[in-house]
């Protein structure tokens, strides 16, 4: 289920503030907000509280059949070293490809998807500290090789 931040925000904050991790996960992993919210409650998230999503990335990715790559975690200086510039929601799309990313800025997280910042921080200058690329695990269909119509071993 593909959703954008603007679609989710219309109802996400009703009765649950500080749910940026839920919104970012729902957008990045293309899952319904309510389903992700319920799952995070099972993992220990409290209503109206943030959630240490990075501690649960392996479980979350396994559940939604995604894989993740941590590019940098809680380190503005490493971001500057890797990209040669400090990244913000205002310029992060200029430096990353069109993959899907979870981006952390000062105890907040948002999704960068197809080069679009899916969050209220779009255009702002919060310093990026964490970058995690997420992508679905693609299954290869089983191929059945049919027998040839002719038996070429006789030639």
Short mmCIF file of N, CA and C in Angstrom, two decimals:
data_model
loop_
_atom_site.label_atom_id
_atom_site.label_comp_id
_atom_site.label_asym_id
_atom_site.label_seq_id
_atom_site.Cartn_x
_atom_site.Cartn_y
_atom_site.Cartn_z
N UNK A 1 0.85 -1.17 0.00
CA UNK A 1 0.00 0.00 0.00
C UNK A 1 0.90 1.24 0.00
N UNK A 2 0.94 1.92 -1.11
CA UNK A 2 1.76 3.11 -1.21
C UNK A 2 1.01 4.29 -0.61
N UNK A 3 1.67 4.97 0.32
CA UNK A 3 1.12 6.13 0.97
C UNK A 3 2.18 7.20 1.02
N UNK A 4 1.75 8.43 1.08
CA UNK A 4 2.68 9.53 1.27
C UNK A 4 2.49 10.11 2.66
N UNK A 5 3.45 10.90 3.07
CA UNK A 5 3.35 11.57 4.36
C UNK A 5 2.08 12.42 4.42
N UNK A 6 1.79 13.16 3.35
CA UNK A 6 0.64 14.04 3.36
C UNK A 6 -0.68 13.28 3.51
N UNK A 7 -0.75 12.07 2.99
CA UNK A 7 -1.96 11.25 3.17
C UNK A 7 -2.07 10.75 4.61
N UNK A 8 -0.97 10.30 5.16
CA UNK A 8 -0.98 9.71 6.50
C UNK A 8 -1.18 10.77 7.58
N UNK A 9 -0.59 11.92 7.43
CA UNK A 9 -0.63 12.94 8.49
C UNK A 9 -2.04 13.42 8.79
N UNK A 10 -2.98 13.23 7.86
CA UNK A 10 -4.35 13.67 8.07
C UNK A 10 -5.01 12.97 9.25
N UNK A 11 -4.54 11.76 9.56
CA UNK A 11 -5.15 11.01 10.66
C UNK A 11 -4.12 10.49 11.67
N UNK A 12 -2.85 10.48 11.34
CA UNK A 12 -1.83 9.84 12.17
C UNK A 12 -1.69 10.47 13.55
N UNK A 13 -1.79 11.78 13.62
CA UNK A 13 -1.53 12.47 14.89
C UNK A 13 -2.75 12.52 15.80
N UNK A 14 -3.89 12.01 15.35
CA UNK A 14 -5.07 11.96 16.21
C UNK A 14 -4.86 10.92 17.30
N UNK A 15 -4.64 11.38 18.51
CA UNK A 15 -4.45 10.47 19.64
C UNK A 15 -3.08 9.82 19.73
N UNK A 16 -2.14 10.24 18.89
CA UNK A 16 -0.79 9.66 18.96
C UNK A 16 0.23 10.65 18.42
N UNK A 17 0.83 11.41 19.32
CA UNK A 17 1.86 12.36 18.91
C UNK A 17 3.20 11.63 18.88
N UNK A 18 4.20 12.27 18.34
CA UNK A 18 5.55 11.70 18.28
C UNK A 18 5.57 10.34 17.58
N UNK A 19 4.82 10.23 16.50
CA UNK A 19 4.74 8.95 15.78
C UNK A 19 5.52 9.01 14.47
N UNK A 20 6.60 9.79 14.43
CA UNK A 20 7.37 9.92 13.20
C UNK A 20 7.94 8.58 12.74
N UNK A 21 8.33 7.72 13.68
CA UNK A 21 8.87 6.41 13.28
C UNK A 21 7.80 5.56 12.60
N UNK A 22 6.57 5.67 13.10
CA UNK A 22 5.48 4.91 12.51
C UNK A 22 5.19 5.41 11.10
N UNK A 23 5.11 6.72 10.94
CA UNK A 23 4.84 7.31 9.63
C UNK A 23 5.97 6.98 8.65
N UNK A 24 7.21 7.19 9.07
CA UNK A 24 8.35 6.92 8.19
C UNK A 24 8.39 5.46 7.76
N UNK A 25 8.11 4.55 8.68
CA UNK A 25 8.11 3.12 8.36
C UNK A 25 6.97 2.78 7.41
N UNK A 26 5.78 3.32 7.67
CA UNK A 26 4.63 3.05 6.80
C UNK A 26 4.91 3.51 5.38
N UNK A 27 5.52 4.67 5.22
CA UNK A 27 5.84 5.19 3.89
C UNK A 27 6.95 4.37 3.24
N UNK A 28 8.04 4.14 3.97
CA UNK A 28 9.20 3.45 3.41
C UNK A 28 8.90 2.00 3.04
N UNK A 29 8.17 1.30 3.89
CA UNK A 29 7.91 -0.11 3.70
C UNK A 29 6.56 -0.38 3.02
N UNK A 30 5.88 0.69 2.63
CA UNK A 30 4.60 0.60 1.93
C UNK A 30 3.60 -0.28 2.67
N UNK A 31 3.42 0.04 3.95
CA UNK A 31 2.50 -0.69 4.82
C UNK A 31 1.46 0.28 5.38
N UNK A 32 0.27 -0.20 5.73
CA UNK A 32 -0.73 0.68 6.32
C UNK A 32 -0.25 1.23 7.67
N UNK A 33 -0.52 2.50 7.91
CA UNK A 33 -0.10 3.16 9.14
C UNK A 33 -0.57 2.40 10.37
N UNK A 34 -1.84 2.05 10.43
CA UNK A 34 -2.41 1.39 11.61
C UNK A 34 -1.74 0.05 11.88
N UNK A 35 -1.39 -0.68 10.84
CA UNK A 35 -0.73 -1.98 11.00
C UNK A 35 0.67 -1.78 11.59
N UNK A 36 1.41 -0.80 11.08
CA UNK A 36 2.75 -0.51 11.60
C UNK A 36 2.65 -0.01 13.04
N UNK A 37 1.69 0.83 13.31
CA UNK A 37 1.49 1.35 14.66
C UNK A 37 1.24 0.20 15.65
N UNK A 38 0.37 -0.73 15.28
CA UNK A 38 0.08 -1.90 16.15
C UNK A 38 1.33 -2.73 16.36
N UNK A 39 2.09 -2.96 15.29
CA UNK A 39 3.32 -3.74 15.39
C UNK A 39 4.32 -3.07 16.32
N UNK A 40 4.46 -1.75 16.22
CA UNK A 40 5.40 -1.04 17.08
C UNK A 40 4.95 -1.07 18.54
N UNK A 41 3.65 -1.04 18.78
CA UNK A 41 3.15 -1.19 20.16
C UNK A 41 3.58 -2.55 20.71
N UNK A 42 3.50 -3.59 19.88
CA UNK A 42 3.93 -4.93 20.31
C UNK A 42 5.43 -4.96 20.61
N UNK A 43 6.19 -4.16 19.87
CA UNK A 43 7.64 -4.10 20.10
C UNK A 43 8.01 -3.25 21.32
N UNK A 44 7.02 -2.55 21.89
CA UNK A 44 7.29 -1.77 23.09
C UNK A 44 7.12 -0.28 22.97
N UNK A 45 6.74 0.21 21.80
CA UNK A 45 6.50 1.66 21.67
C UNK A 45 5.27 2.05 22.48
N UNK A 46 5.35 3.18 23.15
CA UNK A 46 4.23 3.71 23.92
C UNK A 46 3.55 4.82 23.12
N UNK A 47 2.24 4.92 23.27
CA UNK A 47 1.48 5.98 22.59
C UNK A 47 2.03 7.35 23.01
N UNK A 48 2.13 8.25 22.06
CA UNK A 48 2.62 9.63 22.27
C UNK A 48 4.10 9.69 22.64
N UNK A 49 4.83 8.63 22.36
CA UNK A 49 6.27 8.59 22.64
C UNK A 49 7.01 8.20 21.37
N UNK A 50 8.25 8.60 21.30
CA UNK A 50 9.09 8.19 20.19
C UNK A 50 9.43 6.70 20.31
N UNK A 51 10.22 6.23 19.38
CA UNK A 51 10.55 4.81 19.35
C UNK A 51 11.95 4.65 18.77
N UNK A 52 12.77 3.86 19.44
CA UNK A 52 14.15 3.62 18.99
C UNK A 52 14.14 2.60 17.85
N UNK A 53 13.72 3.05 16.70
CA UNK A 53 13.53 2.16 15.53
C UNK A 53 14.82 1.47 15.13
N UNK A 54 15.96 2.13 15.30
CA UNK A 54 17.23 1.56 14.85
C UNK A 54 17.56 0.27 15.60
N UNK A 55 17.08 0.15 16.82
CA UNK A 55 17.31 -1.07 17.60
C UNK A 55 16.51 -2.26 17.09
N UNK A 56 15.53 -1.99 16.25
CA UNK A 56 14.62 -3.04 15.77
C UNK A 56 14.65 -3.21 14.24
N UNK A 57 15.63 -2.61 13.58
CA UNK A 57 15.66 -2.66 12.11
C UNK A 57 15.65 -4.08 11.56
N UNK A 58 16.39 -4.99 12.18
CA UNK A 58 16.43 -6.37 11.68
C UNK A 58 15.04 -7.02 11.74
N UNK A 59 14.35 -6.85 12.87
CA UNK A 59 13.01 -7.43 13.02
C UNK A 59 12.01 -6.80 12.06
N UNK A 60 12.07 -5.47 11.93
CA UNK A 60 11.14 -4.76 11.05
C UNK A 60 11.35 -5.19 9.61
N UNK A 61 12.60 -5.23 9.18
CA UNK A 61 12.90 -5.63 7.80
C UNK A 61 12.48 -7.07 7.55
N UNK A 62 12.69 -7.94 8.50
CA UNK A 62 12.29 -9.33 8.34
C UNK A 62 10.78 -9.44 8.21
N UNK A 63 10.05 -8.72 9.03
CA UNK A 63 8.58 -8.78 9.00
C UNK A 63 8.03 -8.32 7.65
N UNK A 64 8.57 -7.23 7.13
CA UNK A 64 8.04 -6.66 5.89
C UNK A 64 8.81 -7.11 4.64
N UNK A 65 9.72 -8.06 4.81
CA UNK A 65 10.49 -8.63 3.70
C UNK A 65 11.31 -7.58 2.95
N UNK A 66 12.06 -6.83 3.74
CA UNK A 66 12.97 -5.82 3.21
C UNK A 66 14.38 -6.13 3.71
N UNK A 67 15.33 -5.50 3.09
CA UNK A 67 16.70 -5.54 3.59
C UNK A 67 17.12 -4.09 3.81
N UNK A 68 18.10 -3.90 4.68
CA UNK A 68 18.53 -2.54 4.96
C UNK A 68 20.06 -2.45 4.98
N UNK A 69 20.53 -1.25 4.72
CA UNK A 69 21.97 -0.97 4.75
C UNK A 69 22.16 0.33 5.53
N UNK A 70 22.86 0.25 6.64
CA UNK A 70 23.14 1.45 7.43
C UNK A 70 24.33 2.16 6.79
N UNK A 71 24.09 3.36 6.32
CA UNK A 71 25.15 4.16 5.71
C UNK A 71 25.87 4.94 6.79
N UNK A 72 25.12 5.53 7.68
CA UNK A 72 25.70 6.20 8.85
C UNK A 72 24.65 6.21 9.96
N UNK A 73 25.10 6.15 11.20
CA UNK A 73 24.19 6.06 12.33
C UNK A 73 24.62 7.05 13.41
N UNK A 74 23.78 8.03 13.69
CA UNK A 74 24.00 9.03 14.75
C UNK A 74 25.31 9.79 14.61
N UNK A 75 25.72 10.19 13.42
CA UNK A 75 27.01 10.85 13.28
C UNK A 75 26.99 11.88 12.15
N UNK A 76 26.79 13.15 12.51
CA UNK A 76 26.78 14.25 11.54
C UNK A 76 28.14 14.39 10.85
N UNK A 77 29.21 14.18 11.63
CA UNK A 77 30.56 14.32 11.07
C UNK A 77 30.83 13.27 10.00
N UNK A 78 30.35 12.05 10.22
CA UNK A 78 30.52 11.00 9.22
C UNK A 78 29.74 11.33 7.95
N UNK A 79 28.55 11.88 8.11
CA UNK A 79 27.76 12.31 6.95
C UNK A 79 28.56 13.32 6.13
N UNK A 80 29.14 14.31 6.83
CA UNK A 80 29.93 15.34 6.15
C UNK A 80 31.16 14.72 5.47
N UNK A 81 31.77 13.74 6.12
CA UNK A 81 32.95 13.07 5.55
C UNK A 81 32.59 12.27 4.29
N UNK A 82 31.48 11.56 4.33
CA UNK A 82 31.06 10.73 3.20
C UNK A 82 30.64 11.58 2.01
N UNK A 83 29.86 12.62 2.25
CA UNK A 83 29.26 13.39 1.16
C UNK A 83 29.97 14.70 0.87
N UNK A 84 30.91 15.10 1.73
CA UNK A 84 31.64 16.33 1.51
C UNK A 84 30.87 17.57 1.90
N UNK A 85 29.70 17.38 2.47
CA UNK A 85 28.84 18.50 2.87
C UNK A 85 27.89 18.00 3.94
N UNK A 86 27.42 18.89 4.78
CA UNK A 86 26.40 18.51 5.75
C UNK A 86 25.07 18.37 5.04
N UNK A 87 24.37 17.28 5.30
CA UNK A 87 23.08 17.06 4.64
C UNK A 87 21.95 17.52 5.54
N UNK A 88 20.89 18.00 4.91
CA UNK A 88 19.68 18.43 5.59
C UNK A 88 18.49 17.93 4.77
N UNK A 89 17.28 17.99 5.33
CA UNK A 89 16.11 17.63 4.51
C UNK A 89 16.01 18.50 3.26
N UNK A 90 16.60 19.68 3.32
CA UNK A 90 16.57 20.61 2.19
C UNK A 90 17.43 20.15 1.02
N UNK A 91 18.54 19.43 1.28
CA UNK A 91 19.45 19.06 0.19
C UNK A 91 19.75 17.56 0.08
N UNK A 92 19.19 16.74 0.96
CA UNK A 92 19.55 15.31 1.00
C UNK A 92 19.23 14.60 -0.32
N UNK A 93 18.17 15.00 -0.98
CA UNK A 93 17.79 14.35 -2.24
C UNK A 93 18.81 14.63 -3.35
N UNK A 94 19.57 15.70 -3.22
CA UNK A 94 20.60 16.03 -4.21
C UNK A 94 21.80 15.09 -4.13
N UNK A 95 21.98 14.41 -3.00
CA UNK A 95 23.17 13.59 -2.78
C UNK A 95 22.91 12.09 -2.74
N UNK A 96 21.65 11.69 -2.66
CA UNK A 96 21.31 10.27 -2.62
C UNK A 96 20.55 9.88 -3.88
N UNK A 97 20.64 8.61 -4.24
CA UNK A 97 19.94 8.16 -5.45
C UNK A 97 18.44 8.03 -5.16
N UNK A 98 17.69 7.48 -6.10
CA UNK A 98 16.24 7.41 -5.99
C UNK A 98 15.75 6.21 -5.19
N UNK A 99 16.62 5.58 -4.43
CA UNK A 99 16.21 4.49 -3.55
C UNK A 99 15.37 5.05 -2.41
N UNK A 100 14.96 4.16 -1.51
CA UNK A 100 14.19 4.57 -0.34
C UNK A 100 15.11 4.58 0.88
N UNK A 101 15.04 5.66 1.64
CA UNK A 101 15.90 5.84 2.80
C UNK A 101 15.09 6.25 4.02
N UNK A 102 15.52 5.79 5.18
CA UNK A 102 15.08 6.34 6.45
C UNK A 102 16.18 7.30 6.88
N UNK A 103 15.82 8.55 7.12
CA UNK A 103 16.79 9.59 7.43
C UNK A 103 16.51 10.10 8.84
N UNK A 104 17.54 10.10 9.68
CA UNK A 104 17.40 10.57 11.05
C UNK A 104 18.01 11.94 11.24
N UNK A 105 17.24 12.82 11.89
CA UNK A 105 17.72 14.15 12.24
C UNK A 105 17.30 14.45 13.68
N UNK A 106 18.25 14.67 14.57
CA UNK A 106 17.99 15.09 15.95
C UNK A 106 16.70 14.52 16.56
N UNK A 107 16.70 13.25 16.82
CA UNK A 107 15.58 12.54 17.45
C UNK A 107 14.29 12.61 16.64
N UNK A 108 14.43 12.65 15.33
CA UNK A 108 13.29 12.62 14.41
C UNK A 108 13.71 11.78 13.21
N UNK A 109 12.75 11.17 12.56
CA UNK A 109 13.06 10.34 11.39
C UNK A 109 12.03 10.62 10.30
N UNK A 110 12.49 10.58 9.06
CA UNK A 110 11.58 10.74 7.92
C UNK A 110 12.04 9.83 6.80
N UNK A 111 11.20 9.73 5.78
CA UNK A 111 11.50 8.89 4.62
C UNK A 111 11.87 9.77 3.44
N UNK A 112 12.91 9.35 2.74
CA UNK A 112 13.26 9.93 1.44
C UNK A 112 12.96 8.83 0.43
N UNK A 113 11.98 9.07 -0.43
CA UNK A 113 11.55 8.03 -1.37
C UNK A 113 11.44 8.63 -2.77
N UNK A 114 12.14 8.01 -3.71
CA UNK A 114 12.16 8.50 -5.08
C UNK A 114 12.58 9.97 -5.16
N UNK A 115 13.51 10.35 -4.30
CA UNK A 115 14.02 11.72 -4.31
C UNK A 115 13.12 12.74 -3.65
N UNK A 116 12.05 12.29 -2.97
CA UNK A 116 11.10 13.20 -2.34
C UNK A 116 11.14 13.01 -0.82
N UNK A 117 11.31 14.10 -0.10
CA UNK A 117 11.27 14.06 1.36
C UNK A 117 9.81 13.95 1.77
N UNK A 118 9.47 12.85 2.42
CA UNK A 118 8.10 12.60 2.88
C UNK A 118 7.99 12.96 4.35
N UNK A 119 7.88 14.28 4.64
CA UNK A 119 7.85 14.71 6.03
C UNK A 119 7.62 16.21 6.11
N UNK A 120 7.28 16.67 7.31
CA UNK A 120 7.13 18.10 7.56
C UNK A 120 8.46 18.83 7.53
N UNK A 121 9.59 18.12 7.64
CA UNK A 121 10.91 18.77 7.63
C UNK A 121 11.37 19.12 6.22
N UNK A 122 10.59 18.78 5.21
CA UNK A 122 10.95 19.08 3.82
C UNK A 122 11.30 20.57 3.68
N UNK A 123 12.49 20.83 3.14
CA UNK A 123 12.93 22.21 2.95
C UNK A 123 13.60 22.83 4.16
N UNK A 124 13.66 22.11 5.26
CA UNK A 124 14.27 22.64 6.48
C UNK A 124 15.76 22.30 6.53
N UNK A 125 16.42 22.81 7.55
CA UNK A 125 17.87 22.65 7.63
C UNK A 125 18.33 21.88 8.86
N UNK A 126 17.55 20.90 9.28
CA UNK A 126 17.98 20.02 10.37
C UNK A 126 19.17 19.19 9.86
N UNK A 127 20.16 18.96 10.70
CA UNK A 127 21.34 18.21 10.28
C UNK A 127 21.07 16.70 10.27
N UNK A 128 21.34 16.06 9.14
CA UNK A 128 21.15 14.61 9.01
C UNK A 128 22.24 13.90 9.79
N UNK A 129 21.81 12.94 10.62
CA UNK A 129 22.74 12.14 11.43
C UNK A 129 22.76 10.68 11.02
N UNK A 130 21.62 10.19 10.52
CA UNK A 130 21.47 8.77 10.22
C UNK A 130 20.90 8.59 8.82
N UNK A 131 21.48 7.67 8.08
CA UNK A 131 20.97 7.32 6.75
C UNK A 131 20.93 5.80 6.65
N UNK A 132 19.75 5.27 6.40
CA UNK A 132 19.58 3.83 6.22
C UNK A 132 18.81 3.60 4.93
N UNK A 133 19.41 2.86 4.02
CA UNK A 133 18.73 2.49 2.77
C UNK A 133 17.92 1.23 3.01
N UNK A 134 16.66 1.22 2.55
CA UNK A 134 15.82 0.04 2.66
C UNK A 134 15.29 -0.31 1.28
N UNK A 135 15.21 -1.60 1.01
CA UNK A 135 14.65 -2.04 -0.27
C UNK A 135 14.03 -3.42 -0.10
N UNK A 136 12.97 -3.67 -0.86
CA UNK A 136 12.30 -4.97 -0.73
C UNK A 136 13.20 -6.09 -1.22
N UNK A 137 13.04 -7.23 -0.58
CA UNK A 137 13.75 -8.43 -1.03
C UNK A 137 12.94 -8.99 -2.19
N UNK A 138 13.57 -9.10 -3.32
CA UNK A 138 12.87 -9.57 -4.51
C UNK A 138 12.98 -11.08 -4.61
N UNK A 139 11.86 -11.70 -4.83
CA UNK A 139 11.86 -13.15 -5.02
C UNK A 139 11.95 -13.45 -6.51
N UNK A 140 12.71 -14.45 -6.82
CA UNK A 140 12.81 -14.91 -8.20
C UNK A 140 11.80 -16.04 -8.37
N UNK A 141 10.99 -15.92 -9.37
CA UNK A 141 10.01 -16.97 -9.61
C UNK A 141 10.70 -18.27 -9.99
N UNK A 142 10.11 -19.36 -9.56
CA UNK A 142 10.63 -20.66 -9.96
C UNK A 142 10.42 -20.83 -11.45
N UNK A 143 11.44 -21.25 -12.11
CA UNK A 143 11.34 -21.47 -13.54
C UNK A 143 11.30 -22.97 -13.81
N UNK A 144 10.38 -23.37 -14.62
CA UNK A 144 10.35 -24.77 -15.03
C UNK A 144 10.81 -24.81 -16.47
N UNK A 145 11.83 -25.57 -16.68
CA UNK A 145 12.38 -25.68 -18.03
C UNK A 145 11.64 -26.81 -18.72
N UNK A 146 11.00 -26.43 -19.78
CA UNK A 146 10.22 -27.44 -20.50
C UNK A 146 11.14 -28.32 -21.34
N UNK A 147 10.68 -29.50 -21.61
CA UNK A 147 11.45 -30.40 -22.45
C UNK A 147 11.33 -29.94 -23.89
N UNK A 148 12.42 -30.06 -24.65
CA UNK A 148 12.33 -29.67 -26.05
C UNK A 148 11.37 -30.60 -26.81
N UNK A 149 10.81 -30.06 -27.86
CA UNK A 149 9.87 -30.85 -28.66
C UNK A 149 10.57 -31.96 -29.43
N UNK A 150 11.83 -31.74 -29.70
CA UNK A 150 12.58 -32.74 -30.45
C UNK A 150 13.69 -33.30 -29.58
N UNK A 151 14.00 -34.54 -29.79
CA UNK A 151 15.08 -35.17 -29.08
C UNK A 151 16.35 -35.04 -29.94
N UNK A 152 17.20 -34.08 -29.61
CA UNK A 152 18.39 -33.80 -30.39
C UNK A 152 19.52 -34.78 -30.13
N UNK A 153 19.37 -35.66 -29.15
CA UNK A 153 20.43 -36.62 -28.87
C UNK A 153 20.53 -37.68 -29.95
N UNK A 154 19.54 -37.79 -30.79
CA UNK A 154 19.56 -38.81 -31.85
C UNK A 154 20.38 -38.38 -33.06
N UNK A 155 20.79 -37.17 -33.11
CA UNK A 155 21.54 -36.69 -34.28
C UNK A 155 23.01 -36.82 -34.10
#
